[in-house]
Short mmCIF file of C-alpha atoms in Angstrom, two decimals:
data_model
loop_
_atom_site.label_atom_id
_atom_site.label_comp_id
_atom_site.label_asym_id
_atom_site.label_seq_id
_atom_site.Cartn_x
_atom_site.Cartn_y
_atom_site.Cartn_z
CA UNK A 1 18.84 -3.78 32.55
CA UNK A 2 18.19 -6.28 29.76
CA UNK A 3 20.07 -6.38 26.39
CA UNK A 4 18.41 -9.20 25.16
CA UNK A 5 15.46 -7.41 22.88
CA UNK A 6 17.76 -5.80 20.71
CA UNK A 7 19.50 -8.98 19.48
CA UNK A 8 16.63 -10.77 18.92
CA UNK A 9 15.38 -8.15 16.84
CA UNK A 10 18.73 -8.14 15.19
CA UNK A 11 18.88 -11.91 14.60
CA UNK A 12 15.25 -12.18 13.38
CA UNK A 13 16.13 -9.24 10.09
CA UNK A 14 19.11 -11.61 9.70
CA UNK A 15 17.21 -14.68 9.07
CA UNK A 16 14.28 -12.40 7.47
CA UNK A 17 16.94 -11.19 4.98
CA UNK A 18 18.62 -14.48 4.48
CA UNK A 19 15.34 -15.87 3.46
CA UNK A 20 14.95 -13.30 1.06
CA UNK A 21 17.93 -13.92 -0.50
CA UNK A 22 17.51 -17.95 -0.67
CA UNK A 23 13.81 -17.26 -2.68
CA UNK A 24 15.91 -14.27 -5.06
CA UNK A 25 18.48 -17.29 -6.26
CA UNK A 26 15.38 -20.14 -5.88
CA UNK A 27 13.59 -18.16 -8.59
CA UNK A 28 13.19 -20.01 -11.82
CA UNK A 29 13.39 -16.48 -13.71
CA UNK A 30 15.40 -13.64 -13.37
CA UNK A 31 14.00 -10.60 -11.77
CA UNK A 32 13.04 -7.42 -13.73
CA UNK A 33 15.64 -4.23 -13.44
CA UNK A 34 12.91 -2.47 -11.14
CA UNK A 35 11.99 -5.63 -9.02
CA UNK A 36 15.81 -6.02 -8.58
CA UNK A 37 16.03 -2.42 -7.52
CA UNK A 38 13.30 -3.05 -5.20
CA UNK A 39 15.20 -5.81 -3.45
CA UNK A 40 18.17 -4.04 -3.03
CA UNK A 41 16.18 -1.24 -1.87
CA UNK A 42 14.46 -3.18 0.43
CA UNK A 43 17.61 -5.07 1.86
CA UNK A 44 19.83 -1.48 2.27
CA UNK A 45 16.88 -0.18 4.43
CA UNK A 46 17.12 -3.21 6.16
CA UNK A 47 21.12 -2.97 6.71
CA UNK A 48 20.53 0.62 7.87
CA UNK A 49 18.18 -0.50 10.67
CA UNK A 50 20.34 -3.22 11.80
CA UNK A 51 23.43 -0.64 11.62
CA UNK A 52 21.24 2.11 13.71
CA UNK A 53 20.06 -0.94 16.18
CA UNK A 54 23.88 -1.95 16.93
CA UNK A 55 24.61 1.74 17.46
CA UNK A 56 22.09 2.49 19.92
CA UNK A 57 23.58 -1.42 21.33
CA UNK A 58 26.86 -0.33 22.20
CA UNK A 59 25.76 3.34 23.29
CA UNK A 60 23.71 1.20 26.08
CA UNK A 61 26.36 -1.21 26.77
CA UNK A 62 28.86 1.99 27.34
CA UNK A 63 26.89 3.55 29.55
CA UNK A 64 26.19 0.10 31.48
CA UNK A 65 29.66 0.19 32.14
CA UNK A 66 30.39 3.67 32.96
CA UNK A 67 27.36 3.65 35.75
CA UNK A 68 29.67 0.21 37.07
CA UNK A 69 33.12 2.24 37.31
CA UNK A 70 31.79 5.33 39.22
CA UNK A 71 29.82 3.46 41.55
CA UNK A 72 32.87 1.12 42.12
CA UNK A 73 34.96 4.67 42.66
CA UNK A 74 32.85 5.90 44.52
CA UNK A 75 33.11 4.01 47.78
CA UNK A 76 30.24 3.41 50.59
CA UNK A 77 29.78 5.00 53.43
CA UNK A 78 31.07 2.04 55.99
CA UNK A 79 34.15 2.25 53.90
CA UNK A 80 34.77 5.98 54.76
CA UNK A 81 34.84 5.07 58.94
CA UNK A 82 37.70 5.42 60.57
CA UNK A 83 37.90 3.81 64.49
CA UNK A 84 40.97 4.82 66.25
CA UNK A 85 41.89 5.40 69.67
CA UNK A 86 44.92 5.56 72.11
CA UNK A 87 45.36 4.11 75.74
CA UNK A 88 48.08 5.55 78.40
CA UNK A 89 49.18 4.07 81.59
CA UNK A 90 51.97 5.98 83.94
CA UNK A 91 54.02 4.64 86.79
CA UNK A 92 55.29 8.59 88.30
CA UNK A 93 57.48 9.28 91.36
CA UNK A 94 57.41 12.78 92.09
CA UNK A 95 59.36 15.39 94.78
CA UNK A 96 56.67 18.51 94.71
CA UNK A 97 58.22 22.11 95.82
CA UNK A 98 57.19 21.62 99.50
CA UNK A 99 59.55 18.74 99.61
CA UNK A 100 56.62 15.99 99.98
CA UNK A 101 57.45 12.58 97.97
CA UNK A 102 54.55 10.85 96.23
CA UNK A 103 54.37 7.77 93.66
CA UNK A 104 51.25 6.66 91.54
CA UNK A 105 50.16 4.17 88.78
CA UNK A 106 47.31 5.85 86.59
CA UNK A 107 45.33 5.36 83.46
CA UNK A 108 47.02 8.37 82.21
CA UNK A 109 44.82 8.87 79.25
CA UNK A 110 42.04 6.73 77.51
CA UNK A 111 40.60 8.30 73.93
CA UNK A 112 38.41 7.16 71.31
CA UNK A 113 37.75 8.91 67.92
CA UNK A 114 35.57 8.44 65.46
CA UNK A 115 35.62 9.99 61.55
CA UNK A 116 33.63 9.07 58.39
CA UNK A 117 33.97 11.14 55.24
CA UNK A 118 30.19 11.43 53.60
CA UNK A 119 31.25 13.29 50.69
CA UNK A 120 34.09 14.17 48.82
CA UNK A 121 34.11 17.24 50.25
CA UNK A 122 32.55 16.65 54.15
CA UNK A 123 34.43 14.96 57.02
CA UNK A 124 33.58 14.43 60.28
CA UNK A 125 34.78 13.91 63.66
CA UNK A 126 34.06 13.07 67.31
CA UNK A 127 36.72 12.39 70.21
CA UNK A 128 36.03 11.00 73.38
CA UNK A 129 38.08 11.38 76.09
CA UNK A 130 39.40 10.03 79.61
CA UNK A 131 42.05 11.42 81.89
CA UNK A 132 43.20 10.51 85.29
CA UNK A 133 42.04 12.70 88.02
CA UNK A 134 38.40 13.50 85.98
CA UNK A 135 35.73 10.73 86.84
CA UNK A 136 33.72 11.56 83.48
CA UNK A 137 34.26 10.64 80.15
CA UNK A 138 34.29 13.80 77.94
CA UNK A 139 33.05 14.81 74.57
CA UNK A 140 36.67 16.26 73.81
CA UNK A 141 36.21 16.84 69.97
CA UNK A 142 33.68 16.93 67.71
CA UNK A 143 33.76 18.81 64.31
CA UNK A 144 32.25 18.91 60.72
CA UNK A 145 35.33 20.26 58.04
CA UNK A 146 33.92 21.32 54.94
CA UNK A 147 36.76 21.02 52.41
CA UNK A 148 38.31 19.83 49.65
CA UNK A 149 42.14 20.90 49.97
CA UNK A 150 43.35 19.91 47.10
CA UNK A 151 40.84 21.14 44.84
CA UNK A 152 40.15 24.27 46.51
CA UNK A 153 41.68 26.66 49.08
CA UNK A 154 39.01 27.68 51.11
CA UNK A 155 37.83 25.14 54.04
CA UNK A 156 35.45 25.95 57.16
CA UNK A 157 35.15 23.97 60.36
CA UNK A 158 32.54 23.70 62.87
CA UNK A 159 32.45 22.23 66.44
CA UNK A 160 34.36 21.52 69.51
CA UNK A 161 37.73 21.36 69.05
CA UNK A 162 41.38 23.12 70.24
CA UNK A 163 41.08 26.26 68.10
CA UNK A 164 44.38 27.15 65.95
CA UNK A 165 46.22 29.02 68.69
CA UNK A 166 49.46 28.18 68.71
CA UNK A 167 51.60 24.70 68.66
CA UNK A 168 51.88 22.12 71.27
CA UNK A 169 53.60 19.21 69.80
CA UNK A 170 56.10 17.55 71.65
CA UNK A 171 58.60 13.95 71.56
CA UNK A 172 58.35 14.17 75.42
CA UNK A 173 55.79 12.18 77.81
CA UNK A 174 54.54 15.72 79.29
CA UNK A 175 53.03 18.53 77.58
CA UNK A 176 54.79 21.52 77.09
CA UNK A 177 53.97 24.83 80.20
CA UNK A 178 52.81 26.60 76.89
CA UNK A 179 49.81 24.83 76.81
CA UNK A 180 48.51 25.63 80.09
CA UNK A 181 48.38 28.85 78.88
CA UNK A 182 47.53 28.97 75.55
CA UNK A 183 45.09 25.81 74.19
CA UNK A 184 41.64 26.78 74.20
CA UNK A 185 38.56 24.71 72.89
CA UNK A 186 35.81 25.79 72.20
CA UNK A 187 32.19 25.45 70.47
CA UNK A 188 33.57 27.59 67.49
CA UNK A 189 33.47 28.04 63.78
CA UNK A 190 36.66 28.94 61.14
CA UNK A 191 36.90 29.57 58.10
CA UNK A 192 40.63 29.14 56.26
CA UNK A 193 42.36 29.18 52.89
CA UNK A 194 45.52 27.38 52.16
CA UNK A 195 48.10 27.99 48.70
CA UNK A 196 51.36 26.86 48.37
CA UNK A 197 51.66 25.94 51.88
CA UNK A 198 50.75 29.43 53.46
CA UNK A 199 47.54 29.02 55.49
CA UNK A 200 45.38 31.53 57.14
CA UNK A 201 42.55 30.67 59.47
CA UNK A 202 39.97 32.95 61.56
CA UNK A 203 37.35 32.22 63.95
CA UNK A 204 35.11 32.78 66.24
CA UNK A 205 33.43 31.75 69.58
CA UNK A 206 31.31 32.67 72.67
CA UNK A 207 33.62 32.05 75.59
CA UNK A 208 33.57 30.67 78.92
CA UNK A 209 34.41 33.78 80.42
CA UNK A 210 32.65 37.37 79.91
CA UNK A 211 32.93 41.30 80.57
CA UNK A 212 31.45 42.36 82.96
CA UNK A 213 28.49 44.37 82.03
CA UNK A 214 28.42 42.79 78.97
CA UNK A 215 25.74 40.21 77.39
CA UNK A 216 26.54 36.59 76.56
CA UNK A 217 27.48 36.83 72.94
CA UNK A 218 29.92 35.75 69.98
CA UNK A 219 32.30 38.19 70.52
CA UNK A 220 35.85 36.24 71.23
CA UNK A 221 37.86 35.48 68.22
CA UNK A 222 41.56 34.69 67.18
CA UNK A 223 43.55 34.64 63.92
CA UNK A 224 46.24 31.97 62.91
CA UNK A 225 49.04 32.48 60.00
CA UNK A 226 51.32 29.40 58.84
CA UNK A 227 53.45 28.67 56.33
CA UNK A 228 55.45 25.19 55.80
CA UNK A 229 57.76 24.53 53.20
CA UNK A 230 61.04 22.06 52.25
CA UNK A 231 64.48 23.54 50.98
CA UNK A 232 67.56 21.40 50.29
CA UNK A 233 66.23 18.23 52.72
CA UNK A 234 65.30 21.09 55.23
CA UNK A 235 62.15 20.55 56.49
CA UNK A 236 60.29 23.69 58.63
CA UNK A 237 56.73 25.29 60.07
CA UNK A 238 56.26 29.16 61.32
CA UNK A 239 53.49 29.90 62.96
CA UNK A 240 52.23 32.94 64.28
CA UNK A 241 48.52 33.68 66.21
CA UNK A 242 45.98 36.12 68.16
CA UNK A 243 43.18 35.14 70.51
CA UNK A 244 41.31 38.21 71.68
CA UNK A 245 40.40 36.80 75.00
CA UNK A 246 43.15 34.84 76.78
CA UNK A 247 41.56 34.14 79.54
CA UNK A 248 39.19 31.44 78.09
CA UNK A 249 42.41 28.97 77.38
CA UNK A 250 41.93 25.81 79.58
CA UNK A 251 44.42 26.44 81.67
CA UNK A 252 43.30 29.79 82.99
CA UNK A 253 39.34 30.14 82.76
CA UNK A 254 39.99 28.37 85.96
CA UNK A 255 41.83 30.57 88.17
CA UNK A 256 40.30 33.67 87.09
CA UNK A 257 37.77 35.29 89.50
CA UNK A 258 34.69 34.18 87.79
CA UNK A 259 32.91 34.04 84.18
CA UNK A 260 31.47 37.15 84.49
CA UNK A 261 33.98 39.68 86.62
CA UNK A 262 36.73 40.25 83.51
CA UNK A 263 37.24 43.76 83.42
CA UNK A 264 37.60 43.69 79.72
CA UNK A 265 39.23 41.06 77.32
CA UNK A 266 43.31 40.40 78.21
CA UNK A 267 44.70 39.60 74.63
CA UNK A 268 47.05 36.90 73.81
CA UNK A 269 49.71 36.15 70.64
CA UNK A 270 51.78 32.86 70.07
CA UNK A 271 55.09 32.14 68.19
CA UNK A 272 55.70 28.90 66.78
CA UNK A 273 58.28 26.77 64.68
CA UNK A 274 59.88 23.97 64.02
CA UNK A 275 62.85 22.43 61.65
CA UNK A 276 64.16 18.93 60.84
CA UNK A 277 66.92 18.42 59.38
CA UNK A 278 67.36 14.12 58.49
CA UNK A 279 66.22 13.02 61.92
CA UNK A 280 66.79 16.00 64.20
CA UNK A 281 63.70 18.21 64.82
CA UNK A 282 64.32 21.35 66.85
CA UNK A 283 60.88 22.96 67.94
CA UNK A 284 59.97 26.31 69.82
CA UNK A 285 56.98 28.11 71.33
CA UNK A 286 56.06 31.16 72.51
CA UNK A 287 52.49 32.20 73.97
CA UNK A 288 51.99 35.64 76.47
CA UNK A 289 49.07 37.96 77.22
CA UNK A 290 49.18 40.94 75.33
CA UNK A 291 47.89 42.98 78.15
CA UNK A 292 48.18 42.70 81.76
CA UNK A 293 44.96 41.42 84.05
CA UNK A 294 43.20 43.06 87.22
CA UNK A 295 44.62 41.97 90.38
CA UNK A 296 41.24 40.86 91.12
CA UNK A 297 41.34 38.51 88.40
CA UNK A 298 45.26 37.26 88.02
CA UNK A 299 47.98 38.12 90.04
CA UNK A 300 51.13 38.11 90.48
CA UNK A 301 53.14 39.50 93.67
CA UNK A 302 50.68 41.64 94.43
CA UNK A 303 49.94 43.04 91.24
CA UNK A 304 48.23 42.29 87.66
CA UNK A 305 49.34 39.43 86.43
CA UNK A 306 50.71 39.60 82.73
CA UNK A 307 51.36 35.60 81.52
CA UNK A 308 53.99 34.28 79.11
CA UNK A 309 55.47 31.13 78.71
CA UNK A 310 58.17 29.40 76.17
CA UNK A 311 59.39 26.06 75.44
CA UNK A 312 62.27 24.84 73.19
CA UNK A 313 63.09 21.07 72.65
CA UNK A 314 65.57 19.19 70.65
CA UNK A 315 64.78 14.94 69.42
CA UNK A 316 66.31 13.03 67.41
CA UNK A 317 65.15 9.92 65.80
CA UNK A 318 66.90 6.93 64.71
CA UNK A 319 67.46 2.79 65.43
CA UNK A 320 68.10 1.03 68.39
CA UNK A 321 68.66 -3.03 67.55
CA UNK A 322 65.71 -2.51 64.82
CA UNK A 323 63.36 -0.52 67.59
CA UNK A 324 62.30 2.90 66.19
CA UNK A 325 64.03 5.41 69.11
CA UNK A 326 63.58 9.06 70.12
CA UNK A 327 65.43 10.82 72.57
CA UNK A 328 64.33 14.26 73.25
CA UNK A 329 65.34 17.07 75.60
CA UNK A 330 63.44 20.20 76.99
CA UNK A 331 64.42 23.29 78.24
CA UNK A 332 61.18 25.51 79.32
CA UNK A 333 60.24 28.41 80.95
CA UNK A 334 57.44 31.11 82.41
CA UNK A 335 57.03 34.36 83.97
CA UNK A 336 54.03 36.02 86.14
CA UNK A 337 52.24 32.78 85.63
CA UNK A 338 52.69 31.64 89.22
CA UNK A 339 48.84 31.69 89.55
CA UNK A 340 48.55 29.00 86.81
CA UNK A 341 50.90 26.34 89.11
CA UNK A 342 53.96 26.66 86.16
CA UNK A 343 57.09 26.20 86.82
CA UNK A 344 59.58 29.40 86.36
CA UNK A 345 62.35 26.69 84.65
CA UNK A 346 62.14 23.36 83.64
CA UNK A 347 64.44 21.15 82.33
CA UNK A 348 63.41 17.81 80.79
CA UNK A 349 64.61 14.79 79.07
CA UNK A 350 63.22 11.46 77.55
CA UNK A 351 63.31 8.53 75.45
CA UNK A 352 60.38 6.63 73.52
CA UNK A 353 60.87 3.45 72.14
CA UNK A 354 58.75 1.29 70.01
CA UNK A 355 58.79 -1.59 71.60
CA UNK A 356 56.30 -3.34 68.78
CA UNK A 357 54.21 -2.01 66.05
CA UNK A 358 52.05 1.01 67.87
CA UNK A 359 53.18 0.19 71.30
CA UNK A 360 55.65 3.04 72.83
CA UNK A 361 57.34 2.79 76.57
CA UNK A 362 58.51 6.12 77.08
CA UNK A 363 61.08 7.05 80.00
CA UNK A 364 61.06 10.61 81.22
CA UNK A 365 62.56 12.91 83.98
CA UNK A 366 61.96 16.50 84.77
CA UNK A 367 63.59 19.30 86.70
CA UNK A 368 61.39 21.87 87.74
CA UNK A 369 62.06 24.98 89.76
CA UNK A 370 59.83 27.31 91.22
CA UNK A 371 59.08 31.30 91.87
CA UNK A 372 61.47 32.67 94.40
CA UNK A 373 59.87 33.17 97.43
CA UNK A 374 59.83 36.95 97.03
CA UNK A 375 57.81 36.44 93.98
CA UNK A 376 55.08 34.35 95.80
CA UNK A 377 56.82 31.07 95.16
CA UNK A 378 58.65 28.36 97.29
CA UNK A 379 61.88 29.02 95.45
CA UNK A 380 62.17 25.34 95.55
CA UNK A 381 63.31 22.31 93.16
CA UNK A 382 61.22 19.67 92.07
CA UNK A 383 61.45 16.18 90.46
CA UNK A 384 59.15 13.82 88.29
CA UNK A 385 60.19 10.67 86.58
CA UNK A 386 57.80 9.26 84.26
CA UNK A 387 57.37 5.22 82.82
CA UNK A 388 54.27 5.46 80.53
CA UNK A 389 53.31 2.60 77.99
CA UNK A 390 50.74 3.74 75.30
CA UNK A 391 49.27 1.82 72.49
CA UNK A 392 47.52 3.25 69.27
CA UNK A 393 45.01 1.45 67.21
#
């Protein structure tokens, strides 16, 4: 944009009126009353136009420089990319239940995500996946959130991802036996709303697994109720969730008779919580079936099976010789989920060290015993120590 015309229209009236004024003193007579009226006339016209013309200037120059700050706070679309991505490798010595010993090095886990924010108010993201024992690299997540949090309450996501049934986080190396049973992703959509940090979520999905006699439809769907809050340096979550259709977690769509042969829908409801207090976090889970399955479906000695499973753990963060340190402990447990190769107790304990920015060796050991054998099970101890080094970027 040029700003160029407008001064030189301003500086030619300048020297236009300057002349003017040179030939009003060069005069060898003095002007008449009405010729002098004229000329001032003449010259306030002209000091209007030049006052309108600087006006209209700076109203352009303004708005030159407005157009320059939004576009500098509004930031391109490269900028918004986010490349991330975390890399696992285990050295594991394990004692199985039938007494066998067995040792392994594995690339434990190998991910790669992707998210770019388009608009203020759209994010996106994709997750690819690797884990030892699969020989394919999966499409793990991949989700569009429509939301502005901060701004607004309501949000709604779309996509592939672990739908909002209860909580699986964990300061050990291994997962917690409440996951087995209760994460469940899914090609789903939710819509939430979050105020002063309550949060309720509900969505929906067309499972994996279906009623028999039934068609193939969008008929599975769960509800999710948080709240997380800060009292006096105490620091907590509560959690609470519903899944109509338990049997399309990961962990079970499996080892149920087929896609097609449920009876009718087994619920499922998970309890979840957690509180720090300074650098002690104490966590707990709860996730069961609300209804017990065929015995063609899931059993359990004999019968229907009816799966629950809980996990408590203790960590504590702090310093070792300038190393960020966590030592954690487990104590876990199931019942009728035999089918699902849990563990009725387990007993576990680690410690994670960052060894350098990013870069964790974590050392773990677990006690696990199983089913007695007039349950199904071995009634038999087992053992797994863990070494695994992962890296972040």
């Amino acid at each position: 944009m040029s700003l160029t015309f407008p001064f030189k229209k301003i500086a030619l009236m300048g020297v236009t009126s300057a002349l003017a004024l040179t030939s009003v003193s060069a005069m060898a007579a003095e002007p008449t009353r009405e010729e002098l009226l004229a000329m001032l006339y003449k010259q306030q016209s002209q000091l209007n136009e030049l006052h309108k013309m600087l006006k209209q200037t700076q109203a352009q120059v303004e708005k030159t420089e407005q157009k320059v700050e939004e576009e500098k706070a509004s930031p391109a679309f490269l900028d918004t990319v986010q490349i991330g991505g975390v890399l696992e490798f285990e050295a594991t010595s394990t004692e199985a239940f039938s007494g066998a010993d067995s040792s392994d090095l594995s690339l434990a886990k190998a991910e790669l995500s992707f998210s770019a924010k388009p608009h203020e108010y759209v994010t996106t993201n994709i997750v690819a996946l690797y884990e030892d024992g699969s020989n394919n690299i999966t499409l793990d997540e991949a989700t569009i959130e429509i939301a502005n949090k901060e701004n607004f309450p309501l949000y709604t996501t779309v996509g592939k991802w672990a739908l909002p049934f209860g909580n699986y986080d964990t300061a050990m190396s291994s997962d917690p036996i409440t996951k087995t049973l209760g994460e469940t992703k899914e090609n789903a959509i939710l819509v939430g709303a979050t105020y002063a940090g309550f949060s309720v979520e509900g969505f929906a999905f067309n499972g994996d697994t279906q009623q028999a006699g039934e068609g193939n439809n969008i008929d599975q769907y769960g509800l999710n109720v948080a709240y997380e809050g800060e009292d006096a340096g105490l620091t907590y979550v509560l959690g609470a969730g519903y899944i109509n259709n338990i049997a399309d977690s990961d962990g079970v769509t499996d080892v149920v008779t087929g896609p097609a042969q449920l009876n009718s829908y087994v619920g499922g409801m998970s309890l979840n919580g957690s509180v720090t207090v300074s650098d002690i976090t104490f966590n707990a889970g709860y996730v069961k079936a609300t209804d017990t399955f065929k015995v063609g479906e899931l059993a359990f000695n004999g019968q229907g099976a009816q799966p629950r499973a809980w996990n408590t753990e203790l960590s504590y963060a702090t310093e070792i010789m300038g190393k960020p340190t966590t030592f954690a402990a487990t104590y876990q447990g199931s019942d009728e989920a035999l089918a699902l190769s849990l563990p009725e107790t387990r007993l576990g304990a680690a410690v994670t060290v960052e060894v350098y920015d990013k870069t964790a060796l974590t050392l773990e050991y677990l006690a696990d015993e199983d089913y007695s054998k007039t349950e199904g099970g071995t009634g038999a101890d087992g053992h797994t120590a863990t070494a695994k080094l992962a890296v972040e970027f």
